[in-house]
Amino acid sequence: MPPAAATNLGYTPPDGGWGWAVVFAAFISIGFSYAFPKSLTIYFKEIQEYFSVSYSEIAWVSSVMLASMYAGGPVSSVLVNRYGSRPVVMVGGLMVSAAMVLASFGTTIIHLYLCVGVIGGFGLAFNLQPALTIIGTYFQVKRPLANGLAMTGSPVVLSTLAPLNQFLFDSFGWRGSFLILGSIVLNCCVAGALMRPVKKKCNGAAAEDTGAQLSNLLTEESPSESRSQSCMHKFIDFSLFKHRGFLIYLIGNVVMFFGFFAPVVFLAPYAKHQGIDEYSAAFLLSTFALVDMFIRPATGFIGNTKWIRPRIQYFFSFAVSYNGICHLLCPLAPGYVGLVVYAVFFGLAFGMVSALLFEALMDIVGAHRFSTAVGLVTIIECGPVLLGPPISGALVDIFGDYKYMYYACGVFMLVPGIFFFIMHYYNYKKLDEEQRQSVTVEMRTSKDTLELKMSQDDKTAHETDG
Ligand SMILES: CC(C)CC(=O)C(=O)O
């Protein structure tokens, strides 16, 4: 059974070769995109004391960075559709580097919001989307494995950056550390340099994808559109909001992201609330990250098998639902050992969703529309990503107990998981119906063409005989 959406790339992706170098580059770019905002929290205590600001004021540095990374999605998509992934990732790396160097000279917390938060966040957006997009141009058959490997960059870079940041902080303070991080993040430029446009083999001739690939994939501009509208539509495919599968994915993800990150954010505080010491609480996060690191490539491998790939949306639905079940059971976990078991199962669930999140979108809209689709999805997810943890924190403040927060996150994950199962069952049936109809139409068309040709041949033969 074919995947839910054809590639429509107009060429056969290599599914290997230089593609594996691109996966490694995406591993670096995606790793920095997701791990960088989290790893900066190590400096927050000193920065908070230095600028005499509150916990929430310092927390906004990471929140603004994450929000800019998500809000920068459509901008990143437009740039990728126009120039391709390589230059956008390299510019993104330079932006994050400049942001960290400028922040190291900051004299107010506002400077950090603007530098680290806005400039750095958009720089990370120019790393995330292009890295995800280019994988879809190199892989079709092995794409779930490629996506799973690339998404593994996040836990790997985080487990490297976290101790490195602690060492830099102890040795050079936050200003010196920011200056050094400004050089370390230039590795995103190196990763971008590896993202060579795919050589398309169309009718035997090889041609490099110039990055303006969207121009030959878009529908013609409708004459009624104004020039600015048609220009905007040229780079952002708004027809996606009429795409059944895309709407299912979008609706489910918006709900899901209200409960996706909070259990990670509150895992250590919840353990300390239970009377567990800070090192044992930190061990829970290390356990979670270690499991996450291994389950992502494993999930990509499983998603690539002939049993799962044709119905990979069910695999994604299971991963989302499994997250919800973990959080609903967490408050029942007995003592520290129970929390360690929860951290293992949560790491499995979080890693499965992370490995499948973008593969599921590519499977639905096809690699040729993924760049625009992921930009639209990320800017809409910006809200729940930002609001999720504060809402969960508010539940803890109101009830003075974490269990209601875990119940809420469990519902926020289980409901979209069940929604995905139901809606993708319906969507798969509709796709199969539409495919049968298109095959019937094609057969009828080719039959009519054949009959027309035969009658023309007979006519020619009679004229020759006559
Ligand atoms: C949003 C997920 C797909 C990835 C993530 O947040 C992470 O890797 O930390």
Coordinates of C-alpha atoms and ligand atoms in Angstrom, one line a residue:
M1 CA 0.0 0.0 0.0
P2 CA 1.7 3.3 -1.0
P3 CA 2.4 6.0 1.5
A4 CA -0.4 8.5 2.1
A5 CA 1.0 11.1 -0.3
A6 CA 3.1 10.6 -3.4
T7 CA 6.5 12.4 -3.5
N8 CA 5.6 14.5 -6.6
L9 CA 9.2 15.6 -6.6
G10 CA 9.5 14.9 -10.2
Y11 CA 12.6 12.8 -9.8
T12 CA 13.8 9.7 -7.9
P13 CA 15.5 10.7 -4.7
P14 CA 18.9 9.0 -4.2
D15 CA 18.0 7.5 -0.8
G16 CA 21.6 7.3 0.1
G17 CA 25.0 8.5 -1.2
W18 CA 25.6 12.1 -0.2
G19 CA 22.2 12.0 1.4
W20 CA 23.9 10.4 4.5
A21 CA 26.2 13.4 4.8
V22 CA 23.1 15.6 4.6
V23 CA 21.6 13.6 7.4
F24 CA 24.7 14.2 9.5
A25 CA 24.5 17.9 8.8
A26 CA 20.8 17.9 9.7
F27 CA 21.7 16.0 12.9
I28 CA 23.9 19.0 13.8
S29 CA 21.5 21.7 12.8
I30 CA 18.4 20.1 14.4
G31 CA 20.5 19.3 17.5
F32 CA 21.5 22.9 18.0
S33 CA 18.0 24.1 17.2
Y34 CA 16.3 22.1 20.0
A35 CA 19.2 21.8 22.5
F36 CA 20.6 25.3 22.5
P37 CA 17.6 27.1 24.2
K38 CA 17.5 24.3 26.8
S39 CA 21.2 24.3 27.5
L40 CA 21.3 28.1 28.2
T41 CA 19.3 27.6 31.4
I42 CA 22.6 26.6 33.1
Y43 CA 23.6 30.4 33.1
F44 CA 20.2 31.7 34.3
K45 CA 20.9 31.7 38.0
E46 CA 24.1 33.9 37.6
I47 CA 22.5 36.2 35.0
Q48 CA 19.4 36.5 37.2
E49 CA 21.5 37.7 40.1
Y50 CA 23.7 39.9 37.9
F51 CA 20.7 41.8 36.4
S52 CA 18.6 41.5 39.6
V53 CA 15.6 40.0 37.7
S54 CA 12.9 37.5 38.7
Y55 CA 12.7 33.8 37.7
S56 CA 10.0 34.5 35.2
E57 CA 12.0 37.4 33.7
I58 CA 15.1 35.3 33.1
A59 CA 13.0 32.3 31.9
W60 CA 11.7 34.6 29.1
V61 CA 15.2 34.4 27.5
S62 CA 14.6 30.8 26.5
S63 CA 10.9 31.3 25.9
V64 CA 11.6 34.2 23.4
M65 CA 14.3 32.1 21.7
L66 CA 11.9 29.1 21.4
A67 CA 9.0 31.3 20.2
S68 CA 11.2 33.1 17.6
M69 CA 12.4 29.7 16.4
Y70 CA 8.8 28.6 15.9
A71 CA 7.6 32.0 14.6
G72 CA 10.5 32.1 12.1
G73 CA 9.1 29.0 10.4
P74 CA 7.3 30.7 7.5
V75 CA 10.2 33.1 6.9
S76 CA 12.5 30.1 6.8
S77 CA 10.2 28.3 4.5
V78 CA 10.0 31.2 2.0
L79 CA 13.8 31.5 2.1
V80 CA 14.3 27.7 1.6
N81 CA 11.8 27.7 -1.3
R82 CA 13.7 30.6 -2.9
Y83 CA 17.3 29.8 -2.2
G84 CA 17.5 26.2 -1.0
S85 CA 18.6 24.9 2.4
R86 CA 22.4 25.4 2.3
P87 CA 22.6 29.2 2.3
V88 CA 19.8 29.6 4.8
V89 CA 21.4 27.2 7.3
M90 CA 24.7 29.0 7.0
V91 CA 23.1 32.4 7.5
G92 CA 21.2 31.0 10.5
G93 CA 24.4 29.8 12.0
L94 CA 26.0 33.2 11.6
M95 CA 22.9 34.8 13.2
V96 CA 23.1 32.6 16.3
S97 CA 26.8 33.2 16.6
A98 CA 26.4 37.0 16.3
A99 CA 23.5 36.9 18.8
M100 CA 25.7 35.1 21.4
V101 CA 28.7 37.4 20.9
L102 CA 26.4 40.5 21.2
A103 CA 24.7 39.1 24.2
S104 CA 28.1 38.6 26.0
F105 CA 28.4 42.4 26.0
G106 CA 24.7 42.9 27.2
T107 CA 24.1 45.4 30.0
T108 CA 20.4 44.8 30.5
I109 CA 18.1 41.7 30.4
I110 CA 16.4 43.4 27.3
H111 CA 19.7 43.0 25.4
L112 CA 19.5 39.2 26.1
Y113 CA 15.8 39.1 24.9
L114 CA 16.7 40.8 21.7
C115 CA 20.1 39.1 21.0
V116 CA 19.7 35.6 22.3
G117 CA 15.9 35.5 22.1
V118 CA 15.0 37.1 18.8
I119 CA 18.2 37.1 16.6
G120 CA 19.3 33.7 18.0
G121 CA 15.8 32.3 17.8
F122 CA 15.4 33.2 14.1
G123 CA 18.9 31.9 13.5
L124 CA 17.8 28.6 14.9
A125 CA 14.6 28.7 12.8
F126 CA 16.9 29.1 9.7
N127 CA 18.6 25.9 10.9
L128 CA 15.6 23.7 11.8
Q129 CA 13.2 24.0 8.8
P130 CA 15.9 23.8 6.0
A131 CA 17.6 20.8 7.7
L132 CA 14.2 19.0 7.8
T133 CA 13.3 20.0 4.3
I134 CA 16.5 18.9 2.5
I135 CA 16.1 15.3 4.0
G136 CA 12.9 15.0 2.0
T137 CA 14.8 15.9 -1.2
Y138 CA 17.4 13.1 -0.7
F139 CA 15.2 10.3 0.7
Q140 CA 11.9 8.6 -0.1
V141 CA 12.3 4.9 0.6
K142 CA 14.6 5.4 3.7
R143 CA 13.1 8.7 4.8
P144 CA 11.7 7.6 8.1
L145 CA 15.1 6.2 9.1
A146 CA 16.8 9.4 7.8
N147 CA 14.4 11.6 9.8
G148 CA 14.8 9.5 12.9
L149 CA 18.6 9.7 12.7
A150 CA 18.5 13.5 12.1
M151 CA 16.2 14.1 15.0
T152 CA 18.6 12.2 17.3
G153 CA 20.8 15.3 17.1
S154 CA 18.6 17.0 19.8
P155 CA 19.3 14.6 22.8
V156 CA 22.9 14.1 21.6
V157 CA 23.8 17.8 21.4
L158 CA 21.9 18.5 24.6
S159 CA 23.8 15.8 26.5
T160 CA 27.1 17.3 25.1
L161 CA 26.2 21.0 25.6
A162 CA 24.8 20.7 29.1
P163 CA 28.1 19.5 30.8
L164 CA 30.1 21.8 28.4
N165 CA 28.1 24.8 29.4
Q166 CA 28.7 23.9 33.1
F167 CA 32.4 23.7 32.4
L168 CA 32.5 27.0 30.5
F169 CA 30.4 28.7 33.2
D170 CA 32.8 27.5 36.0
S171 CA 35.8 28.6 34.0
F172 CA 34.7 31.8 32.2
G173 CA 31.4 33.0 33.7
W174 CA 28.4 33.7 31.6
R175 CA 29.9 36.5 29.5
G176 CA 33.0 34.5 28.5
S177 CA 30.8 31.4 28.0
F178 CA 28.5 33.3 25.6
L179 CA 31.5 34.5 23.6
I180 CA 32.8 30.9 23.3
L181 CA 29.3 29.5 22.5
G182 CA 29.2 32.1 19.6
S183 CA 32.2 30.3 18.1
I184 CA 30.9 26.7 18.9
V185 CA 27.6 27.4 17.2
L186 CA 29.4 28.3 13.9
N187 CA 29.4 24.5 13.4
C188 CA 25.9 25.1 12.0
C189 CA 27.6 26.9 9.1
V190 CA 29.8 23.9 8.6
A191 CA 26.7 21.7 8.6
G192 CA 25.0 24.0 6.2
A193 CA 28.0 23.7 3.8
L194 CA 27.4 20.0 3.7
M195 CA 23.8 20.5 2.5
R196 CA 24.6 20.3 -1.2
P197 CA 21.4 20.6 -3.3
V198 CA 20.3 17.2 -4.6
K199 CA 21.2 16.2 -8.1
K200 CA 17.9 15.5 -9.8
K201 CA 17.9 12.7 -12.3
C202 CA 15.0 13.7 -14.6
N203 CA 14.9 11.6 -17.9
G204 CA 18.5 10.5 -17.3
A205 CA 19.9 14.0 -17.3
A206 CA 21.3 15.1 -13.9
A207 CA 20.5 18.6 -12.8
E208 CA 21.2 20.3 -9.5
D209 CA 18.2 21.5 -7.5
T210 CA 18.8 25.2 -7.5
G211 CA 16.5 25.8 -4.5
A212 CA 13.9 27.5 -6.6
Q213 CA 12.3 24.1 -6.9
L214 CA 9.0 25.4 -5.8
S215 CA 8.5 27.5 -8.9
N216 CA 8.0 24.4 -11.0
L217 CA 5.8 22.7 -8.4
L218 CA 3.4 25.6 -7.7
T219 CA 0.1 25.9 -9.5
E220 CA -0.2 28.8 -11.9
E221 CA -0.9 32.2 -10.3
S222 CA -4.7 32.9 -10.7
P223 CA -5.2 36.0 -12.8
S224 CA -7.5 37.5 -10.1
E225 CA -4.7 37.6 -7.5
S226 CA -2.9 40.9 -7.0
R227 CA 0.8 40.8 -7.7
S228 CA 1.7 40.9 -4.0
Q229 CA -0.8 38.2 -3.2
S230 CA 0.5 36.0 -6.1
C231 CA 4.1 36.7 -4.9
M232 CA 3.1 35.6 -1.4
H233 CA 1.3 32.5 -2.8
K234 CA 4.3 31.8 -4.9
F235 CA 6.3 31.0 -1.7
I236 CA 3.7 30.0 0.8
D237 CA 1.2 27.3 -0.3
F238 CA -2.0 28.4 1.4
S239 CA -3.9 25.6 -0.4
L240 CA -2.6 23.4 2.4
F241 CA -5.4 24.7 4.6
K242 CA -7.8 22.8 2.3
H243 CA -5.7 19.6 2.5
R244 CA -7.5 17.0 4.6
G245 CA -4.5 15.3 6.0
F246 CA -2.7 18.5 6.8
L247 CA -5.7 19.8 8.8
I248 CA -5.8 16.5 10.8
Y249 CA -2.1 16.9 11.6
L250 CA -2.4 20.6 12.5
I251 CA -5.4 20.2 14.8
G252 CA -3.9 17.2 16.6
N253 CA -0.6 18.9 17.0
V254 CA -1.9 22.2 18.4
V255 CA -3.7 20.3 21.2
M256 CA -0.7 17.9 21.7
F257 CA 1.8 20.7 22.2
F258 CA -0.1 22.0 25.3
G259 CA 1.0 18.9 27.1
F260 CA 4.2 17.8 25.2
F261 CA 7.0 19.8 26.9
A262 CA 5.7 20.5 30.4
P263 CA 6.4 16.9 31.7
V264 CA 10.1 17.4 30.7
V265 CA 10.3 20.9 32.3
F266 CA 8.7 19.7 35.6
L267 CA 10.3 16.3 35.9
A268 CA 13.1 17.4 38.2
P269 CA 11.0 19.9 40.2
Y270 CA 8.4 17.2 40.7
A271 CA 11.0 14.8 42.0
K272 CA 12.3 17.4 44.4
H273 CA 8.7 18.1 45.5
Q274 CA 8.6 14.4 46.5
G275 CA 11.6 15.0 48.8
I276 CA 14.3 13.6 46.4
D277 CA 17.7 15.2 46.4
E278 CA 18.8 17.3 43.4
Y279 CA 21.4 14.9 42.0
S280 CA 18.9 12.0 42.0
A281 CA 16.4 14.4 40.4
A282 CA 18.9 15.3 37.7
F283 CA 19.6 11.6 37.2
L284 CA 15.9 11.3 36.1
L285 CA 16.5 13.8 33.3
S286 CA 19.7 12.0 32.3
T287 CA 17.8 8.7 32.2
F288 CA 15.1 10.3 30.1
A289 CA 17.6 11.9 27.7
L290 CA 19.6 8.6 27.3
V291 CA 16.5 6.6 26.5
D292 CA 15.4 9.4 24.1
M293 CA 18.7 9.3 22.3
F294 CA 18.4 5.6 21.4
I295 CA 14.7 5.4 20.7
R296 CA 14.8 8.0 18.0
P297 CA 16.9 6.1 15.5
A298 CA 15.2 2.9 16.5
T299 CA 11.8 4.5 15.8
G300 CA 13.0 5.7 12.4
F301 CA 14.2 2.1 11.6
I302 CA 10.8 0.6 12.7
G303 CA 8.9 3.3 10.8
N304 CA 10.8 2.3 7.7
T305 CA 9.7 -1.4 7.8
K306 CA 7.2 -2.7 5.2
W307 CA 4.7 -3.4 8.0
I308 CA 4.7 0.1 9.4
R309 CA 5.6 2.5 6.6
P310 CA 2.4 2.2 4.6
R311 CA 0.3 3.1 7.6
I312 CA 2.9 5.2 9.5
Q313 CA 0.2 7.6 10.7
Y314 CA -1.1 4.9 13.1
F315 CA 2.5 4.5 14.5
F316 CA 2.5 8.2 15.1
S317 CA -0.9 8.1 16.7
F318 CA 0.3 5.3 19.0
A319 CA 3.3 7.3 20.1
V320 CA 1.2 10.3 20.9
S321 CA -1.3 8.2 22.9
Y322 CA 1.5 6.4 24.7
N323 CA 2.8 9.7 25.9
G324 CA -0.6 10.5 27.4
I325 CA -0.9 7.2 29.1
C326 CA 2.6 7.7 30.7
H327 CA 1.6 11.0 32.2
L328 CA -1.7 9.8 33.5
L329 CA 0.1 6.9 35.3
C330 CA 3.0 9.1 36.6
P331 CA 1.3 10.2 39.8
L332 CA 0.8 6.5 40.7
A333 CA 4.5 5.8 40.4
P334 CA 5.7 4.7 43.9
G335 CA 8.8 6.5 45.2
Y336 CA 12.0 7.2 43.4
V337 CA 12.2 3.8 41.7
G338 CA 8.7 4.5 40.3
L339 CA 9.9 7.8 38.9
V340 CA 13.0 6.2 37.3
V341 CA 10.6 3.7 35.6
Y342 CA 8.4 6.6 34.5
A343 CA 11.5 8.5 33.2
V344 CA 12.4 5.4 31.1
F345 CA 8.9 5.0 29.6
F346 CA 8.5 8.7 29.1
G347 CA 11.9 8.9 27.3
L348 CA 10.6 6.1 25.0
A349 CA 7.4 8.0 24.3
F350 CA 9.0 11.4 23.8
G351 CA 11.6 10.0 21.5
M352 CA 9.1 8.2 19.4
V353 CA 7.0 11.3 18.9
S354 CA 10.1 13.4 18.2
A355 CA 11.4 10.9 15.6
L356 CA 8.0 10.7 13.8
L357 CA 6.7 14.2 14.2
F358 CA 8.1 15.6 10.9
E359 CA 8.1 12.2 9.0
A360 CA 4.3 12.1 9.6
L361 CA 4.0 15.6 8.0
M362 CA 6.1 14.6 5.0
D363 CA 4.1 11.4 4.6
I364 CA 0.9 13.5 4.5
V365 CA 1.7 16.4 2.3
G366 CA 4.6 15.0 0.3
A367 CA 8.2 16.2 0.4
H368 CA 7.6 18.8 -2.3
R369 CA 5.2 20.7 0.0
F370 CA 6.9 20.0 3.3
S371 CA 8.9 23.2 3.5
T372 CA 5.8 25.4 3.4
A373 CA 3.8 23.0 5.5
V374 CA 6.4 22.8 8.3
G375 CA 6.6 26.6 8.4
L376 CA 2.9 27.0 8.7
V377 CA 2.7 24.3 11.4
T378 CA 5.5 25.7 13.5
I379 CA 4.2 29.2 13.6
I380 CA 0.7 27.9 14.7
E381 CA 2.3 25.6 17.3
C382 CA 4.1 28.6 18.7
G383 CA 1.2 29.3 21.0
P384 CA 0.8 26.0 22.6
V385 CA 4.6 25.5 22.8
L386 CA 4.9 28.7 24.8
L387 CA 1.7 28.4 26.8
G388 CA 1.9 24.7 27.7
P389 CA 4.5 24.9 30.5
P390 CA 3.1 28.1 32.1
I391 CA -0.4 26.6 32.2
S392 CA 1.0 23.4 33.7
G393 CA 2.9 25.5 36.2
A394 CA -0.3 27.4 37.1
L395 CA -2.0 24.1 37.9
V396 CA 0.8 23.3 40.3
D397 CA 0.4 26.7 41.9
I398 CA -3.4 26.4 42.2
F399 CA -3.5 22.9 43.6
G400 CA -0.1 22.7 45.3
D401 CA 0.2 19.3 43.8
Y402 CA 1.9 18.1 40.6
K403 CA -0.5 15.2 40.0
Y404 CA -3.2 17.5 38.4
M405 CA -0.5 18.9 36.0
Y406 CA 0.4 15.3 34.9
Y407 CA -3.3 14.4 34.5
A408 CA -3.8 17.5 32.4
C409 CA -0.7 16.7 30.2
G410 CA -1.9 13.2 29.9
V411 CA -5.3 14.4 28.6
F412 CA -3.6 16.9 26.3
M413 CA -1.7 14.0 24.7
L414 CA -4.2 11.1 24.8
V415 CA -7.1 13.0 23.3
P416 CA -5.1 14.0 20.1
G417 CA -3.6 10.5 20.0
I418 CA -7.1 9.0 19.8
F419 CA -8.2 11.8 17.4
F420 CA -5.3 10.9 15.1
F421 CA -6.2 7.2 15.2
I422 CA -9.9 7.9 14.2
M423 CA -9.2 10.7 11.6
H424 CA -6.3 8.8 9.9
Y425 CA -8.5 5.7 9.6
Y426 CA -11.0 7.9 7.8
N427 CA -8.3 9.6 5.8
Y428 CA -6.6 6.3 4.7
K429 CA -10.0 5.0 3.5
K430 CA -10.7 8.2 1.5
L431 CA -7.2 8.1 0.0
D432 CA -7.6 4.5 -1.1
E433 CA -11.0 5.4 -2.6
E434 CA -9.5 8.4 -4.5
Q435 CA -6.6 6.3 -5.7
R436 CA -9.0 3.6 -7.0
Q437 CA -11.0 6.3 -8.8
S438 CA -7.9 7.9 -10.4
V439 CA -6.7 4.4 -11.6
T440 CA -10.2 3.8 -13.1
V441 CA -10.1 7.2 -14.9
E442 CA -6.6 6.6 -16.2
M443 CA -7.6 3.2 -17.5
R444 CA -10.6 4.7 -19.2
T445 CA -8.6 7.5 -20.7
S446 CA -5.9 5.2 -22.1
K447 CA -8.7 2.8 -23.5
D448 CA -10.3 5.8 -25.3
T449 CA -6.9 6.9 -26.6
L450 CA -6.2 3.4 -27.9
E451 CA -9.6 3.1 -29.6
L452 CA -9.0 6.5 -31.3
K453 CA -5.6 5.5 -32.5
M454 CA -6.9 2.2 -33.9
S455 CA -9.7 3.9 -35.8
Q456 CA -7.2 6.4 -37.2
D457 CA -5.0 3.5 -38.3
D458 CA -8.0 1.8 -40.0
K459 CA -8.9 5.0 -41.8
T460 CA -5.3 5.5 -43.0
A461 CA -5.2 1.8 -44.2
H462 CA -8.5 2.2 -46.1
E463 CA -7.2 5.4 -47.8
T464 CA -4.0 3.6 -48.8
D465 CA -5.9 0.6 -50.2
G466 CA -8.3 3.0 -52.1
Ligands
LIG1 C1 9.6 19.0 19.3 C2 10.3 17.7 19.2 C3 10.1 17.1 17.9 C4 11.8 17.8 19.5 C5 12.2 18.4 20.8 O1 11.7 19.2 21.3 C6 13.5 18.0 21.3 O2 14.2 17.2 20.6 O3 13.9 18.4 22.3

